[in-house]
């Protein structure tokens, strides 16, 4: 991302978006930067790769969720599975609706007018970016709250958190976020073409547009709020799990299974928090900064008072921030479902084997790896007996272990 644009300052100054908008879909999109492709950080490779990997991961997650949802023994998991499936479906639609447009613009030599002469596609793209940006954040918050309630108040959870309630919450989230994303169409806020002219998003710099500052600030505030809710609930869940694991510390098989499940869950929750912070913090913080300074990515089309180096840095950073936010759609199914199913148990088994070897070396004895492998197989056989514990930890089990 740190590559340098080959275009000169003069060419940037000639690409100004100096047309006053007469609607809330900025006409600055008419002046897309036709030669932005000379910047090394702009490549069609990114949208193609992200679309393919996003489709594969989210489709696989939806298949696993559908298969698990139909099993009778997973009845207690259905609220959690509905949330996971909704998240995967939302991320998948977000990829399918936006990536083809970006790829089409790249194929049109990065000239938006060739793909969208009427400028209506820019508004549609902005609505999709806002909807499929906020929805995953709020769904992640809903799952974090659901998981915290299942651990902290299992009896209340089992009595009140029915599948019908989960469905209602999901529908409310989708509808409210969509209504918010449609505000610029109704005259509050504005969607404009963003550098390098291949995507549209919220205008953060034009304070003369009706409700523009309110709309952009609200988007950033809602995103930060949902991040804080998710992080807080996950921290509460981790603390409750660790506390309960300590109270159950013993040498029994049940306690060992509980400790293993707790370790897996804590690793997963920490992974979720790291992914969310890494993917969304840069964009949300940058948006707040741009709102406060009344600037937007339009300055990427005009050097103005900025030096070429400062202009290039800001343009690349904004593009990197939106790509990180889009990367969240690819990582979601892995950190919530696929990573746990495929990797976490193997990771814990390997970690247990290494720990066992270290203890034996200290005692100057040889670590019998064959015995350790047999113990791992025995643990897998005993996993069926720990289904109720796993339901309680991850998916809202209704019984205290």
XYZ file of C-alpha atoms in Angstrom:
401
model
C 0.000 0.000 0.000
C 2.951 2.298 0.355
C 3.599 2.553 -3.398
C 3.892 5.969 -4.999
C 1.618 7.377 -7.682
C 3.320 8.305 -10.902
C 0.909 11.108 -11.741
C 2.201 14.624 -11.186
C 0.732 17.373 -9.047
C -0.508 19.132 -12.157
C -2.530 16.125 -13.211
C -4.062 15.875 -9.751
C -5.030 19.530 -9.820
C -6.685 19.083 -13.180
C -8.916 16.340 -11.743
C -10.922 18.604 -9.460
C -14.549 17.922 -8.682
C -15.727 21.506 -8.894
C -19.367 20.929 -9.834
C -21.951 22.021 -7.298
C -24.332 19.132 -6.602
C -28.022 19.692 -7.140
C -28.952 16.418 -5.455
C -27.604 14.272 -2.669
C -25.759 12.019 -5.072
C -22.775 14.222 -5.779
C -22.067 15.078 -9.398
C -18.409 15.032 -8.584
C -18.652 11.454 -9.703
C -18.686 12.818 -13.241
C -15.007 13.639 -12.931
C -13.528 10.270 -12.094
C -9.761 10.002 -12.228
C -9.114 8.215 -15.440
C -5.412 7.784 -14.837
C -5.430 6.704 -11.242
C -4.414 3.279 -12.424
C -0.838 4.504 -12.502
C -0.770 4.322 -8.722
C 0.683 1.039 -7.612
C -1.746 0.704 -4.702
C -4.738 0.596 -7.073
C -5.228 -2.783 -8.726
C -8.165 -4.869 -9.912
C -6.454 -7.800 -8.200
C -7.832 -6.703 -4.826
C -11.592 -6.671 -5.611
C -11.400 -9.921 -7.579
C -9.499 -11.736 -4.837
C -11.739 -10.392 -2.081
C -14.926 -11.324 -3.960
C -13.809 -14.912 -4.628
C -12.480 -15.579 -1.122
C -15.526 -13.926 0.454
C -17.936 -16.023 -1.574
C -16.110 -19.257 -0.768
C -15.828 -18.630 2.964
C -19.362 -17.344 3.502
C -20.929 -20.032 1.297
C -19.109 -22.753 3.221
C -20.197 -21.205 6.512
C -23.832 -21.108 5.393
C -23.697 -24.772 4.398
C -22.276 -25.760 7.793
C -24.860 -23.652 9.615
C -27.722 -25.137 7.600
C -26.493 -28.673 8.255
C -26.098 -28.033 11.990
C -29.436 -26.209 12.274
C -31.382 -29.242 11.041
C -29.905 -31.589 13.647
C -32.167 -32.258 16.609
C -29.303 -32.345 19.091
C -28.477 -28.730 18.169
C -31.840 -27.370 19.280
C -30.224 -25.227 21.975
C -27.779 -23.828 19.441
C -30.387 -22.515 17.020
C -30.289 -18.895 18.174
C -26.534 -18.824 17.802
C -26.699 -20.619 14.443
C -29.296 -18.141 13.177
C -26.972 -15.268 14.033
C -24.007 -16.939 12.351
C -26.050 -17.765 9.255
C -27.415 -14.218 9.066
C -23.917 -12.788 9.333
C -22.623 -15.067 6.569
C -25.620 -14.238 4.356
C -25.160 -10.494 4.922
C -21.441 -10.642 4.122
C -22.106 -12.761 1.032
C -24.689 -10.328 -0.351
C -22.365 -7.436 0.403
C -19.662 -9.050 -1.726
C -22.023 -9.982 -4.559
C -23.623 -6.532 -4.843
C -20.515 -4.345 -4.673
C -17.532 -6.269 -6.050
C -18.896 -6.717 -9.622
C -19.424 -2.941 -9.863
C -15.855 -2.228 -8.782
C -14.474 -4.777 -11.244
C -16.580 -3.290 -14.051
C -15.195 0.187 -13.347
C -11.645 -1.154 -13.414
C -12.349 -2.762 -16.792
C -13.672 0.606 -18.012
C -10.241 2.175 -17.374
C -11.458 3.385 -13.983
C -13.896 5.842 -15.535
C -17.135 5.696 -13.568
C -19.106 7.534 -16.289
C -18.699 4.618 -18.678
C -20.390 2.260 -16.228
C -22.840 4.690 -14.617
C -23.720 7.639 -16.890
C -26.905 8.430 -14.945
C -25.109 8.436 -11.547
C -27.832 6.249 -9.991
C -25.405 3.371 -9.515
C -23.294 5.549 -7.209
C -26.262 5.954 -4.879
C -26.950 2.204 -4.958
C -23.299 1.469 -4.227
C -23.300 3.901 -1.301
C -26.421 2.328 0.171
C -24.831 -1.134 -0.114
C -21.603 0.032 1.508
C -23.463 1.578 4.428
C -25.918 -1.308 4.878
C -23.428 -4.150 4.581
C -20.941 -2.222 6.689
C -23.157 -1.557 9.697
C -25.163 -4.813 9.582
C -22.186 -7.124 10.322
C -21.116 -4.844 13.167
C -24.552 -4.931 14.778
C -24.891 -8.674 14.183
C -21.534 -9.164 15.897
C -22.819 -7.102 18.825
C -26.022 -9.162 18.969
C -24.021 -12.407 19.082
C -21.717 -11.015 21.763
C -24.728 -10.047 23.901
C -26.334 -13.436 23.310
C -23.175 -15.252 24.330
C -22.697 -13.118 27.457
C -26.295 -13.701 28.574
C -25.930 -17.439 28.019
C -22.915 -17.559 30.338
C -23.905 -15.000 32.979
C -27.638 -15.761 33.211
C -28.195 -19.250 31.747
C -31.598 -19.790 33.366
C -32.972 -16.441 32.176
C -31.504 -17.104 28.751
C -33.109 -20.541 28.406
C -36.492 -19.153 29.473
C -36.678 -15.971 27.396
C -34.273 -16.304 24.473
C -36.355 -18.309 22.032
C -35.658 -18.757 18.343
C -38.561 -16.453 17.486
C -36.970 -13.657 19.528
C -33.689 -14.089 17.650
C -35.465 -13.863 14.305
C -37.239 -10.668 15.356
C -33.981 -9.067 16.486
C -32.284 -9.951 13.188
C -35.126 -8.481 11.124
C -35.113 -5.297 13.215
C -31.356 -4.877 12.707
C -31.612 -5.297 8.950
C -34.579 -2.939 8.598
C -33.175 -0.160 10.797
C -29.766 -0.224 9.101
C -31.373 -0.172 5.649
C -33.579 2.789 6.587
C -30.518 4.634 7.855
C -28.605 3.881 4.637
C -31.467 5.335 2.584
C -31.311 8.745 4.312
C -29.154 10.332 1.547
C -31.752 9.267 -1.008
C -34.318 11.159 1.081
C -32.132 14.262 1.205
C -30.134 13.779 4.422
C -26.456 13.278 3.704
C -24.716 12.446 0.468
C -22.985 9.594 -1.347
C -20.058 10.616 -3.544
C -17.441 8.973 -5.716
C -14.320 8.121 -3.734
C -10.693 7.897 -4.786
C -9.535 6.252 -7.049
C -12.938 6.574 -8.693
C -14.046 2.942 -8.359
C -16.462 3.119 -5.409
C -18.955 5.431 -3.712
C -19.362 6.138 -0.032
C -20.447 8.789 2.476
C -19.256 12.327 1.814
C -17.453 13.582 4.919
C -16.253 16.985 3.773
C -19.128 19.021 2.325
C -20.817 20.799 5.235
C -23.111 22.727 2.856
C -25.097 19.592 1.973
C -28.202 19.176 4.106
C -27.585 16.757 6.978
C -24.232 15.650 5.587
C -22.281 16.107 8.822
C -25.085 14.466 10.824
C -25.228 11.415 8.544
C -21.461 10.866 8.388
C -21.024 11.416 12.134
C -23.888 9.056 12.946
C -22.389 6.310 10.791
C -19.022 6.592 12.526
C -20.646 6.818 15.979
C -22.826 3.748 15.369
C -19.811 1.782 14.167
C -17.720 2.710 17.191
C -20.635 2.014 19.544
C -21.171 -1.479 18.122
C -17.440 -2.201 18.437
C -17.457 -1.146 22.093
C -20.528 -3.297 22.825
C -18.950 -6.339 21.177
C -15.628 -5.905 22.944
C -17.263 -5.298 26.345
C -19.526 -8.350 26.104
C -16.668 -10.575 24.952
C -14.493 -9.425 27.848
C -17.344 -10.161 30.278
C -17.809 -13.599 28.717
C -14.092 -14.423 28.921
C -13.950 -13.357 32.556
C -17.023 -15.447 33.445
C -15.631 -18.502 31.657
C -12.242 -18.270 33.340
C -13.865 -17.792 36.763
C -16.152 -20.773 36.274
C -13.280 -22.885 34.990
C -11.276 -22.146 38.147
C -14.180 -23.170 40.391
C -14.412 -26.484 38.541
C -10.689 -27.210 38.698
C -10.124 -30.882 39.473
C -8.649 -33.990 37.929
C -11.944 -35.437 36.690
C -12.630 -36.014 33.006
C -15.550 -33.576 33.075
C -13.363 -30.783 34.426
C -10.726 -31.430 31.786
C -13.350 -31.224 29.051
C -14.694 -27.991 30.522
C -11.162 -26.549 30.610
C -10.579 -27.515 26.987
C -13.821 -25.923 25.818
C -13.093 -22.796 27.829
C -9.654 -22.486 26.256
C -11.092 -22.854 22.763
C -13.775 -20.257 23.434
C -11.367 -17.714 24.919
C -9.053 -18.062 21.900
C -11.999 -17.598 19.553
C -13.314 -14.509 21.353
C -9.872 -12.915 21.380
C -9.590 -13.591 17.659
C -12.969 -11.940 17.059
C -11.922 -8.829 18.976
C -8.604 -8.559 17.132
C -10.264 -8.902 13.726
C -12.945 -6.305 14.468
C -10.487 -3.760 15.826
C -8.022 -4.265 12.981
C -10.618 -4.104 10.213
C -12.866 -1.283 11.415
C -10.894 1.040 13.700
C -8.842 2.708 10.903
C -11.894 3.608 8.805
C -14.064 4.847 11.689
C -11.278 6.923 13.231
C -10.324 8.358 9.846
C -13.949 9.273 9.147
C -14.192 11.186 12.428
C -10.963 13.015 11.607
C -12.224 13.952 8.138
C -15.556 15.118 9.540
C -13.841 17.362 12.084
C -11.532 18.862 9.451
C -14.293 19.058 6.792
C -12.257 17.065 4.295
C -13.068 14.044 2.171
C -11.484 11.851 -0.450
C -12.312 14.581 -2.982
C -9.000 16.151 -2.036
C -7.412 13.122 -3.695
C -8.531 14.633 -7.020
C -7.022 18.034 -6.216
C -3.742 18.793 -4.500
C -4.925 22.092 -3.072
C -2.715 23.131 -0.156
C -1.293 19.661 0.339
C 2.084 18.569 -0.936
C 2.156 15.628 -3.385
C 3.580 13.389 -0.650
C 0.851 14.303 1.866
C -1.854 13.936 -0.774
C -0.575 10.541 -1.840
C -0.337 9.325 1.766
C -3.902 10.391 2.632
C -5.351 8.859 -0.534
C -3.602 5.538 0.005
C -4.534 5.421 3.686
C -8.224 6.024 2.982
C -8.225 3.305 0.329
C -6.413 0.933 2.711
C -8.942 1.668 5.466
C -11.930 0.777 3.294
C -10.192 -2.374 2.090
C -9.592 -3.435 5.691
C -13.284 -2.879 6.477
C -14.205 -4.978 3.432
C -11.760 -7.654 4.569
C -13.965 -8.146 7.622
C -16.613 -9.694 5.358
C -14.084 -12.352 4.376
C -12.790 -13.062 7.876
C -16.174 -13.190 9.645
C -17.090 -16.800 8.761
C -13.609 -17.975 9.732
C -13.352 -16.354 13.143
C -16.942 -17.212 14.107
C -17.323 -20.712 12.734
C -14.801 -22.248 10.339
C -11.698 -21.480 12.390
C -13.192 -23.131 15.454
C -14.388 -26.212 13.630
C -11.166 -26.807 11.718
C -8.255 -25.388 13.684
C -8.930 -24.690 17.343
C -9.224 -28.246 18.596
C -6.078 -29.266 16.720
C -4.289 -26.223 18.105
C -5.290 -27.104 21.661
C -4.205 -30.733 21.199
C -0.802 -29.661 19.887
C -0.409 -27.105 22.683
C -1.276 -29.786 25.230
C 1.260 -32.169 23.708
C 4.015 -29.516 23.728
C 3.216 -28.607 27.315
C 3.355 -32.267 28.314
C 6.701 -32.674 26.585
C 8.137 -29.636 28.359
C 7.145 -30.976 31.762
C 8.637 -34.360 31.008
C 11.911 -32.813 29.806
C 12.194 -30.929 33.057
C 11.824 -34.235 34.873
C 14.483 -35.709 32.535
C 12.088 -38.214 31.111
C 11.193 -38.867 27.535
C 7.872 -37.565 26.231
C 5.865 -40.456 24.792
C 4.242 -38.843 21.750
C 2.510 -42.095 20.908
C 0.749 -42.024 24.263
C -0.148 -38.391 23.718
C -1.728 -39.199 20.352
C -3.780 -41.943 21.979
C -4.952 -39.495 24.614
C -6.005 -37.092 21.878
C -8.075 -39.863 20.269
C -9.650 -40.658 23.622
C -10.493 -36.988 24.093
C -12.249 -36.967 20.722
C -14.276 -40.019 21.758
C -15.213 -38.336 25.006
C -16.248 -35.159 23.171
C -19.778 -36.453 22.695
C -20.206 -36.454 26.457
C -19.360 -32.734 26.607
C -22.036 -31.473 24.193
C -24.098 -29.963 26.996
C -21.047 -28.070 28.266
C -20.267 -26.749 24.815
C -23.843 -25.600 24.358
C -23.628 -23.746 27.646
C -20.342 -22.035 26.803
C -20.840 -21.073 23.176
C -24.424 -21.217 22.189
C -26.573 -20.466 25.153
C -26.756 -23.640 27.141
C -29.481 -23.520 29.722
C -27.942 -25.698 32.377
C -25.240 -24.906 34.898
C -22.410 -27.440 34.630
